[in-house]
PDB file of N, CA and C in Angstrom:
ATOM      1  N   MET M   1      15.112  -7.453 -17.325  1.00 90.00           N
ATOM      2  CA  MET M   1      14.212  -6.325 -17.158  1.00 90.00           C
ATOM      3  C   MET M   1      13.117  -6.383 -18.220  1.00 90.00           C
ATOM      4  N   VAL M   2      11.940  -5.932 -17.831  1.00 93.00           N
ATOM      5  CA  VAL M   2      10.805  -5.860 -18.733  1.00 93.00           C
ATOM      6  C   VAL M   2      10.528  -4.383 -18.986  1.00 93.00           C
ATOM      7  N   THR M   3      10.396  -4.004 -20.242  1.00 96.00           N
ATOM      8  CA  THR M   3      10.098  -2.623 -20.587  1.00 96.00           C
ATOM      9  C   THR M   3       8.603  -2.397 -20.513  1.00 96.00           C
ATOM     10  N   ILE M   4       8.207  -1.336 -19.817  1.00 94.00           N
ATOM     11  CA  ILE M   4       6.783  -1.027 -19.637  1.00 94.00           C
ATOM     12  C   ILE M   4       6.528   0.438 -19.950  1.00 94.00           C
ATOM     13  N   GLU M   5       5.268   0.793 -20.023  1.00 95.00           N
ATOM     14  CA  GLU M   5       4.858   2.184 -20.162  1.00 95.00           C
ATOM     15  C   GLU M   5       3.935   2.505 -18.995  1.00 95.00           C
ATOM     16  N   ARG M   6       4.284   3.518 -18.233  1.00 94.00           N
ATOM     17  CA  ARG M   6       3.462   3.920 -17.090  1.00 94.00           C
ATOM     18  C   ARG M   6       2.577   5.095 -17.484  1.00 94.00           C
ATOM     19  N   THR M   7       1.469   5.235 -16.772  1.00 93.00           N
ATOM     20  CA  THR M   7       0.554   6.347 -17.011  1.00 93.00           C
ATOM     21  C   THR M   7       0.184   6.991 -15.686  1.00 93.00           C
ATOM     22  N   GLN M   8      -0.088   8.273 -15.729  1.00 92.00           N
ATOM     23  CA  GLN M   8      -0.515   9.014 -14.545  1.00 92.00           C
ATOM     24  C   GLN M   8      -1.994   8.723 -14.300  1.00 92.00           C
ATOM     25  N   THR M   9      -2.392   8.598 -13.029  1.00 91.00           N
ATOM     26  CA  THR M   9      -3.780   8.283 -12.713  1.00 91.00           C
ATOM     27  C   THR M   9      -4.254   9.129 -11.534  1.00 91.00           C
ATOM     28  N   GLY M  10      -5.535   9.301 -11.439  1.00 90.00           N
ATOM     29  CA  GLY M  10      -6.119  10.052 -10.330  1.00 90.00           C
ATOM     30  C   GLY M  10      -6.726   9.111  -9.311  1.00 90.00           C
ATOM     31  N   LEU M  11      -5.919   8.299  -8.695  1.00 91.00           N
ATOM     32  CA  LEU M  11      -6.357   7.300  -7.726  1.00 91.00           C
ATOM     33  C   LEU M  11      -6.826   7.964  -6.438  1.00 91.00           C
ATOM     34  N   ARG M  12      -8.017   7.604  -5.957  1.00 92.00           N
ATOM     35  CA  ARG M  12      -8.513   8.080  -4.660  1.00 92.00           C
ATOM     36  C   ARG M  12      -8.332   6.943  -3.666  1.00 92.00           C
ATOM     37  N   ILE M  13      -7.812   7.275  -2.484  1.00 95.00           N
ATOM     38  CA  ILE M  13      -7.485   6.249  -1.507  1.00 95.00           C
ATOM     39  C   ILE M  13      -7.663   6.826  -0.094  1.00 95.00           C
ATOM     40  N   GLU M  14      -8.000   5.981   0.850  1.00 96.00           N
ATOM     41  CA  GLU M  14      -8.210   6.418   2.232  1.00 96.00           C
ATOM     42  C   GLU M  14      -6.935   7.090   2.753  1.00 96.00           C
ATOM     43  N   ARG M  15      -7.120   8.170   3.471  1.00 96.00           N
ATOM     44  CA  ARG M  15      -6.030   9.053   3.897  1.00 96.00           C
ATOM     45  C   ARG M  15      -4.937   8.347   4.698  1.00 96.00           C
ATOM     46  N   ASN M  16      -5.294   7.612   5.732  1.00 97.00           N
ATOM     47  CA  ASN M  16      -4.283   6.959   6.566  1.00 97.00           C
ATOM     48  C   ASN M  16      -3.610   5.797   5.838  1.00 97.00           C
ATOM     49  N   LEU M  17      -4.342   5.128   4.979  1.00 98.00           N
ATOM     50  CA  LEU M  17      -3.754   4.063   4.167  1.00 98.00           C
ATOM     51  C   LEU M  17      -2.671   4.638   3.258  1.00 98.00           C
ATOM     52  N   LEU M  18      -2.943   5.780   2.674  1.00 97.00           N
ATOM     53  CA  LEU M  18      -1.950   6.433   1.821  1.00 97.00           C
ATOM     54  C   LEU M  18      -0.711   6.827   2.624  1.00 97.00           C
ATOM     55  N   LYS M  19      -0.905   7.333   3.831  1.00 98.00           N
ATOM     56  CA  LYS M  19       0.227   7.707   4.672  1.00 98.00           C
ATOM     57  C   LYS M  19       1.118   6.500   4.959  1.00 98.00           C
ATOM     58  N   VAL M  20       0.496   5.356   5.260  1.00 98.00           N
ATOM     59  CA  VAL M  20       1.265   4.134   5.527  1.00 98.00           C
ATOM     60  C   VAL M  20       1.994   3.682   4.261  1.00 98.00           C
ATOM     61  N   LEU M  21       1.315   3.717   3.123  1.00 98.00           N
ATOM     62  CA  LEU M  21       1.964   3.311   1.869  1.00 98.00           C
ATOM     63  C   LEU M  21       3.149   4.216   1.531  1.00 98.00           C
ATOM     64  N   LYS M  22       2.986   5.519   1.696  1.00 98.00           N
ATOM     65  CA  LYS M  22       4.081   6.446   1.415  1.00 98.00           C
ATOM     66  C   LYS M  22       5.271   6.190   2.341  1.00 98.00           C
ATOM     67  N   ALA M  23       4.983   5.987   3.624  1.00 98.00           N
ATOM     68  CA  ALA M  23       6.052   5.722   4.591  1.00 98.00           C
ATOM     69  C   ALA M  23       6.738   4.392   4.285  1.00 98.00           C
ATOM     70  N   LEU M  24       5.966   3.397   3.886  1.00 98.00           N
ATOM     71  CA  LEU M  24       6.546   2.096   3.542  1.00 98.00           C
ATOM     72  C   LEU M  24       7.417   2.211   2.297  1.00 98.00           C
ATOM     73  N   ALA M  25       6.959   2.948   1.303  1.00 98.00           N
ATOM     74  CA  ALA M  25       7.759   3.151   0.092  1.00 98.00           C
ATOM     75  C   ALA M  25       9.088   3.823   0.451  1.00 98.00           C
ATOM     76  N   GLU M  26       9.025   4.813   1.320  1.00 98.00           N
ATOM     77  CA  GLU M  26      10.256   5.486   1.762  1.00 98.00           C
ATOM     78  C   GLU M  26      11.169   4.506   2.492  1.00 98.00           C
ATOM     79  N   TYR M  27      10.594   3.709   3.391  1.00 98.00           N
ATOM     80  CA  TYR M  27      11.361   2.716   4.144  1.00 98.00           C
ATOM     81  C   TYR M  27      12.047   1.717   3.196  1.00 98.00           C
ATOM     82  N   LEU M  28      11.330   1.313   2.144  1.00 98.00           N
ATOM     83  CA  LEU M  28      11.863   0.351   1.175  1.00 98.00           C
ATOM     84  C   LEU M  28      12.694   1.017   0.080  1.00 98.00           C
ATOM     85  N   ASP M  29      12.800   2.346   0.149  1.00 98.00           N
ATOM     86  CA  ASP M  29      13.575   3.134  -0.811  1.00 98.00           C
ATOM     87  C   ASP M  29      13.113   2.889  -2.252  1.00 98.00           C
ATOM     88  N   MET M  30      11.793   3.057  -2.452  1.00 98.00           N
ATOM     89  CA  MET M  30      11.232   2.896  -3.792  1.00 98.00           C
ATOM     90  C   MET M  30      10.098   3.894  -3.987  1.00 98.00           C
ATOM     91  N   PRO M  31       9.802   4.235  -5.218  1.00 97.00           N
ATOM     92  CA  PRO M  31       8.674   5.137  -5.464  1.00 97.00           C
ATOM     93  C   PRO M  31       7.349   4.472  -5.074  1.00 97.00           C
ATOM     94  N   LEU M  32       6.403   5.292  -4.661  1.00 96.00           N
ATOM     95  CA  LEU M  32       5.087   4.795  -4.259  1.00 96.00           C
ATOM     96  C   LEU M  32       4.436   3.980  -5.369  1.00 96.00           C
ATOM     97  N   GLY M  33       4.503   4.447  -6.594  1.00 95.00           N
ATOM     98  CA  GLY M  33       3.892   3.732  -7.717  1.00 95.00           C
ATOM     99  C   GLY M  33       4.450   2.332  -7.893  1.00 95.00           C
ATOM    100  N   GLU M  34       5.763   2.195  -7.736  1.00 96.00           N
ATOM    101  CA  GLU M  34       6.375   0.868  -7.871  1.00 96.00           C
ATOM    102  C   GLU M  34       5.956  -0.052  -6.727  1.00 96.00           C
ATOM    103  N   LEU M  35       5.796   0.503  -5.528  1.00 98.00           N
ATOM    104  CA  LEU M  35       5.300  -0.300  -4.407  1.00 98.00           C
ATOM    105  C   LEU M  35       3.904  -0.821  -4.710  1.00 98.00           C
ATOM    106  N   VAL M  36       3.025   0.053  -5.177  1.00 97.00           N
ATOM    107  CA  VAL M  36       1.649  -0.352  -5.497  1.00 97.00           C
ATOM    108  C   VAL M  36       1.654  -1.392  -6.618  1.00 97.00           C
ATOM    109  N   GLU M  37       2.482  -1.185  -7.648  1.00 96.00           N
ATOM    110  CA  GLU M  37       2.579  -2.175  -8.730  1.00 96.00           C
ATOM    111  C   GLU M  37       2.966  -3.544  -8.179  1.00 96.00           C
ATOM    112  N   GLY M  38       3.953  -3.568  -7.301  1.00 97.00           N
ATOM    113  CA  GLY M  38       4.411  -4.832  -6.730  1.00 97.00           C
ATOM    114  C   GLY M  38       3.333  -5.515  -5.910  1.00 97.00           C
ATOM    115  N   ILE M  39       2.610  -4.736  -5.101  1.00 98.00           N
ATOM    116  CA  ILE M  39       1.525  -5.293  -4.288  1.00 98.00           C
ATOM    117  C   ILE M  39       0.456  -5.909  -5.186  1.00 98.00           C
ATOM    118  N   VAL M  40       0.065  -5.179  -6.214  1.00 97.00           N
ATOM    119  CA  VAL M  40      -0.995  -5.651  -7.115  1.00 97.00           C
ATOM    120  C   VAL M  40      -0.541  -6.888  -7.891  1.00 97.00           C
ATOM    121  N   LEU M  41       0.670  -6.871  -8.435  1.00 97.00           N
ATOM    122  CA  LEU M  41       1.146  -8.028  -9.203  1.00 97.00           C
ATOM    123  C   LEU M  41       1.249  -9.278  -8.324  1.00 97.00           C
ATOM    124  N   HIS M  42       1.738  -9.126  -7.100  1.00 98.00           N
ATOM    125  CA  HIS M  42       1.773 -10.274  -6.188  1.00 98.00           C
ATOM    126  C   HIS M  42       0.354 -10.762  -5.897  1.00 98.00           C
ATOM    127  N   SER M  43      -0.558  -9.834  -5.661  1.00 97.00           N
ATOM    128  CA  SER M  43      -1.948 -10.187  -5.365  1.00 97.00           C
ATOM    129  C   SER M  43      -2.590 -10.932  -6.534  1.00 97.00           C
ATOM    130  N   PHE M  44      -2.353 -10.450  -7.749  1.00 98.00           N
ATOM    131  CA  PHE M  44      -2.914 -11.108  -8.934  1.00 98.00           C
ATOM    132  C   PHE M  44      -2.431 -12.544  -9.062  1.00 98.00           C
ATOM    133  N   ASP M  45      -1.203 -12.817  -8.589  1.00 98.00           N
ATOM    134  CA  ASP M  45      -0.652 -14.174  -8.647  1.00 98.00           C
ATOM    135  C   ASP M  45      -0.975 -14.990  -7.398  1.00 98.00           C
ATOM    136  N   GLY M  46      -1.741 -14.399  -6.465  1.00 97.00           N
ATOM    137  CA  GLY M  46      -2.087 -15.104  -5.234  1.00 97.00           C
ATOM    138  C   GLY M  46      -0.913 -15.270  -4.296  1.00 97.00           C
ATOM    139  N   ARG M  47       0.070 -14.373  -4.396  1.00 97.00           N
ATOM    140  CA  ARG M  47       1.274 -14.451  -3.566  1.00 97.00           C
ATOM    141  C   ARG M  47       1.311 -13.292  -2.582  1.00 97.00           C
ATOM    142  N   ALA M  48       1.877 -13.540  -1.425  1.00 96.00           N
ATOM    143  CA  ALA M  48       2.034 -12.481  -0.429  1.00 96.00           C
ATOM    144  C   ALA M  48       3.150 -11.533  -0.882  1.00 96.00           C
ATOM    145  N   PRO M  49       2.900 -10.216  -0.844  1.00 96.00           N
ATOM    146  CA  PRO M  49       3.902  -9.277  -1.337  1.00 96.00           C
ATOM    147  C   PRO M  49       5.002  -8.917  -0.342  1.00 96.00           C
ATOM    148  N   PHE M  50       4.844  -9.272   0.951  1.00 97.00           N
ATOM    149  CA  PHE M  50       5.781  -8.788   1.954  1.00 97.00           C
ATOM    150  C   PHE M  50       6.368  -9.907   2.795  1.00 97.00           C
ATOM    151  N   SER M  51       7.616  -9.708   3.198  1.00 96.00           N
ATOM    152  CA  SER M  51       8.285 -10.630   4.121  1.00 96.00           C
ATOM    153  C   SER M  51       7.765 -10.379   5.540  1.00 96.00           C
ATOM    154  N   ALA M  52       8.122 -11.257   6.449  1.00 97.00           N
ATOM    155  CA  ALA M  52       7.721 -11.094   7.854  1.00 97.00           C
ATOM    156  C   ALA M  52       8.287  -9.799   8.429  1.00 97.00           C
ATOM    157  N   ASP M  53       9.521  -9.452   8.081  1.00 97.00           N
ATOM    158  CA  ASP M  53      10.131  -8.214   8.574  1.00 97.00           C
ATOM    159  C   ASP M  53       9.373  -6.987   8.073  1.00 97.00           C
ATOM    160  N   THR M  54       8.989  -7.002   6.801  1.00 98.00           N
ATOM    161  CA  THR M  54       8.256  -5.874   6.235  1.00 98.00           C
ATOM    162  C   THR M  54       6.860  -5.785   6.841  1.00 98.00           C
ATOM    163  N   LEU M  55       6.220  -6.910   7.091  1.00 98.00           N
ATOM    164  CA  LEU M  55       4.910  -6.900   7.743  1.00 98.00           C
ATOM    165  C   LEU M  55       4.999  -6.298   9.147  1.00 98.00           C
ATOM    166  N   ALA M  56       6.084  -6.574   9.851  1.00 98.00           N
ATOM    167  CA  ALA M  56       6.280  -5.991  11.179  1.00 98.00           C
ATOM    168  C   ALA M  56       6.425  -4.473  11.069  1.00 98.00           C
ATOM    169  N   LYS M  57       7.149  -4.002  10.053  1.00 98.00           N
ATOM    170  CA  LYS M  57       7.297  -2.561   9.837  1.00 98.00           C
ATOM    171  C   LYS M  57       5.949  -1.935   9.495  1.00 98.00           C
ATOM    172  N   ILE M  58       5.149  -2.622   8.691  1.00 98.00           N
ATOM    173  CA  ILE M  58       3.818  -2.125   8.338  1.00 98.00           C
ATOM    174  C   ILE M  58       2.971  -1.962   9.597  1.00 98.00           C
ATOM    175  N   GLU M  59       3.036  -2.909  10.513  1.00 98.00           N
ATOM    176  CA  GLU M  59       2.278  -2.804  11.760  1.00 98.00           C
ATOM    177  C   GLU M  59       2.709  -1.571  12.546  1.00 98.00           C
ATOM    178  N   GLN M  60       4.013  -1.305  12.582  1.00 98.00           N
ATOM    179  CA  GLN M  60       4.508  -0.096  13.259  1.00 98.00           C
ATOM    180  C   GLN M  60       3.949   1.160  12.592  1.00 98.00           C
ATOM    181  N   LEU M  61       3.998   1.194  11.266  1.00 98.00           N
ATOM    182  CA  LEU M  61       3.517   2.362  10.530  1.00 98.00           C
ATOM    183  C   LEU M  61       2.011   2.552  10.710  1.00 98.00           C
ATOM    184  N   LYS M  62       1.269   1.448  10.753  1.00 98.00           N
ATOM    185  CA  LYS M  62      -0.176   1.542  10.999  1.00 98.00           C
ATOM    186  C   LYS M  62      -0.452   2.194  12.345  1.00 98.00           C
ATOM    187  N   ASP M  63       0.323   1.841  13.352  1.00 98.00           N
ATOM    188  CA  ASP M  63       0.162   2.455  14.671  1.00 98.00           C
ATOM    189  C   ASP M  63       0.497   3.945  14.620  1.00 98.00           C
ATOM    190  N   VAL M  64       1.589   4.286  13.957  1.00 98.00           N
ATOM    191  CA  VAL M  64       2.024   5.683  13.861  1.00 98.00           C
ATOM    192  C   VAL M  64       0.963   6.545  13.185  1.00 98.00           C
ATOM    193  N   TYR M  65       0.364   6.040  12.103  1.00 98.00           N
ATOM    194  CA  TYR M  65      -0.572   6.829  11.308  1.00 98.00           C
ATOM    195  C   TYR M  65      -2.044   6.543  11.614  1.00 98.00           C
ATOM    196  N   GLY M  66      -2.300   5.726  12.617  1.00 98.00           N
ATOM    197  CA  GLY M  66      -3.675   5.481  13.048  1.00 98.00           C
ATOM    198  C   GLY M  66      -4.517   4.707  12.047  1.00 98.00           C
ATOM    199  N   LEU M  67      -3.886   3.832  11.285  1.00 98.00           N
ATOM    200  CA  LEU M  67      -4.634   3.022  10.311  1.00 98.00           C
ATOM    201  C   LEU M  67      -5.224   1.810  11.018  1.00 98.00           C
ATOM    202  N   GLU M  68      -6.550   1.775  11.086  1.00 97.00           N
ATOM    203  CA  GLU M  68      -7.237   0.668  11.753  1.00 97.00           C
ATOM    204  C   GLU M  68      -7.983  -0.225  10.772  1.00 97.00           C
ATOM    205  N   LEU M  69      -8.020   0.130   9.497  1.00 97.00           N
ATOM    206  CA  LEU M  69      -8.728  -0.660   8.496  1.00 97.00           C
ATOM    207  C   LEU M  69      -8.037  -1.998   8.271  1.00 97.00           C
ATOM    208  N   THR M  70      -8.833  -3.016   7.950  1.00 96.00           N
ATOM    209  CA  THR M  70      -8.311  -4.336   7.598  1.00 96.00           C
ATOM    210  C   THR M  70      -8.937  -4.766   6.286  1.00 96.00           C
ATOM    211  N   ALA M  71      -8.515  -5.909   5.789  1.00 94.00           N
ATOM    212  CA  ALA M  71      -9.085  -6.445   4.553  1.00 94.00           C
ATOM    213  C   ALA M  71     -10.587  -6.669   4.689  1.00 94.00           C
ATOM    214  N   ASP M  72     -11.053  -6.959   5.885  1.00 95.00           N
ATOM    215  CA  ASP M  72     -12.484  -7.163   6.110  1.00 95.00           C
ATOM    216  C   ASP M  72     -13.297  -5.895   5.842  1.00 95.00           C
ATOM    217  N   ASP M  73     -12.644  -4.742   5.934  1.00 96.00           N
ATOM    218  CA  ASP M  73     -13.324  -3.469   5.692  1.00 96.00           C
ATOM    219  C   ASP M  73     -13.383  -3.088   4.213  1.00 96.00           C
ATOM    220  N   ALA M  74     -12.657  -3.793   3.373  1.00 93.00           N
ATOM    221  CA  ALA M  74     -12.431  -3.378   1.988  1.00 93.00           C
ATOM    222  C   ALA M  74     -13.700  -3.065   1.200  1.00 93.00           C
ATOM    223  N   HIS M  75     -14.742  -3.812   1.373  1.00 92.00           N
ATOM    224  CA  HIS M  75     -15.958  -3.597   0.574  1.00 92.00           C
ATOM    225  C   HIS M  75     -17.081  -2.960   1.398  1.00 92.00           C
ATOM    226  N   ARG M  76     -16.712  -2.392   2.546  1.00 93.00           N
ATOM    227  CA  ARG M  76     -17.709  -1.780   3.420  1.00 93.00           C
ATOM    228  C   ARG M  76     -17.376  -0.329   3.749  1.00 93.00           C
ATOM    229  N   LEU M  77     -16.510   0.297   2.968  1.00 93.00           N
ATOM    230  CA  LEU M  77     -16.099   1.668   3.234  1.00 93.00           C
ATOM    231  C   LEU M  77     -17.119   2.653   2.658  1.00 93.00           C
ATOM    232  N   GLU M  78     -17.354   3.703   3.416  1.00 92.00           N
ATOM    233  CA  GLU M  78     -18.299   4.738   2.986  1.00 92.00           C
ATOM    234  C   GLU M  78     -17.655   6.097   3.258  1.00 92.00           C
ATOM    235  N   GLU M  79     -17.657   6.971   2.266  1.00 91.00           N
ATOM    236  CA  GLU M  79     -17.077   8.303   2.442  1.00 91.00           C
ATOM    237  C   GLU M  79     -17.990   9.203   3.226  1.00 91.00           C
ATOM    238  N   LYS M  80     -17.386  10.187   3.931  1.00 85.00           N
ATOM    239  CA  LYS M  80     -18.153  11.200   4.662  1.00 85.00           C
ATOM    240  C   LYS M  80     -18.893  12.056   3.679  1.00 85.00           C
TER     241      LYS M  80
END
């Protein structure tokens, strides 16, 4: 185990993306913050953070919560 110090943050995130992340964290039985940490750390190392089974669950959750955004949209988002 590695000892760390966490901090509270005021992260703003697209509404449906947050719904999918929260549902995925619940499905994986982990706190949302730890899920985000894992995604970011895998990304920083150039590694995929999810197994094929988890990716299939993410697709289901995207359908449930109406998330249509993709990585191609990442730098083209504009708030209302």
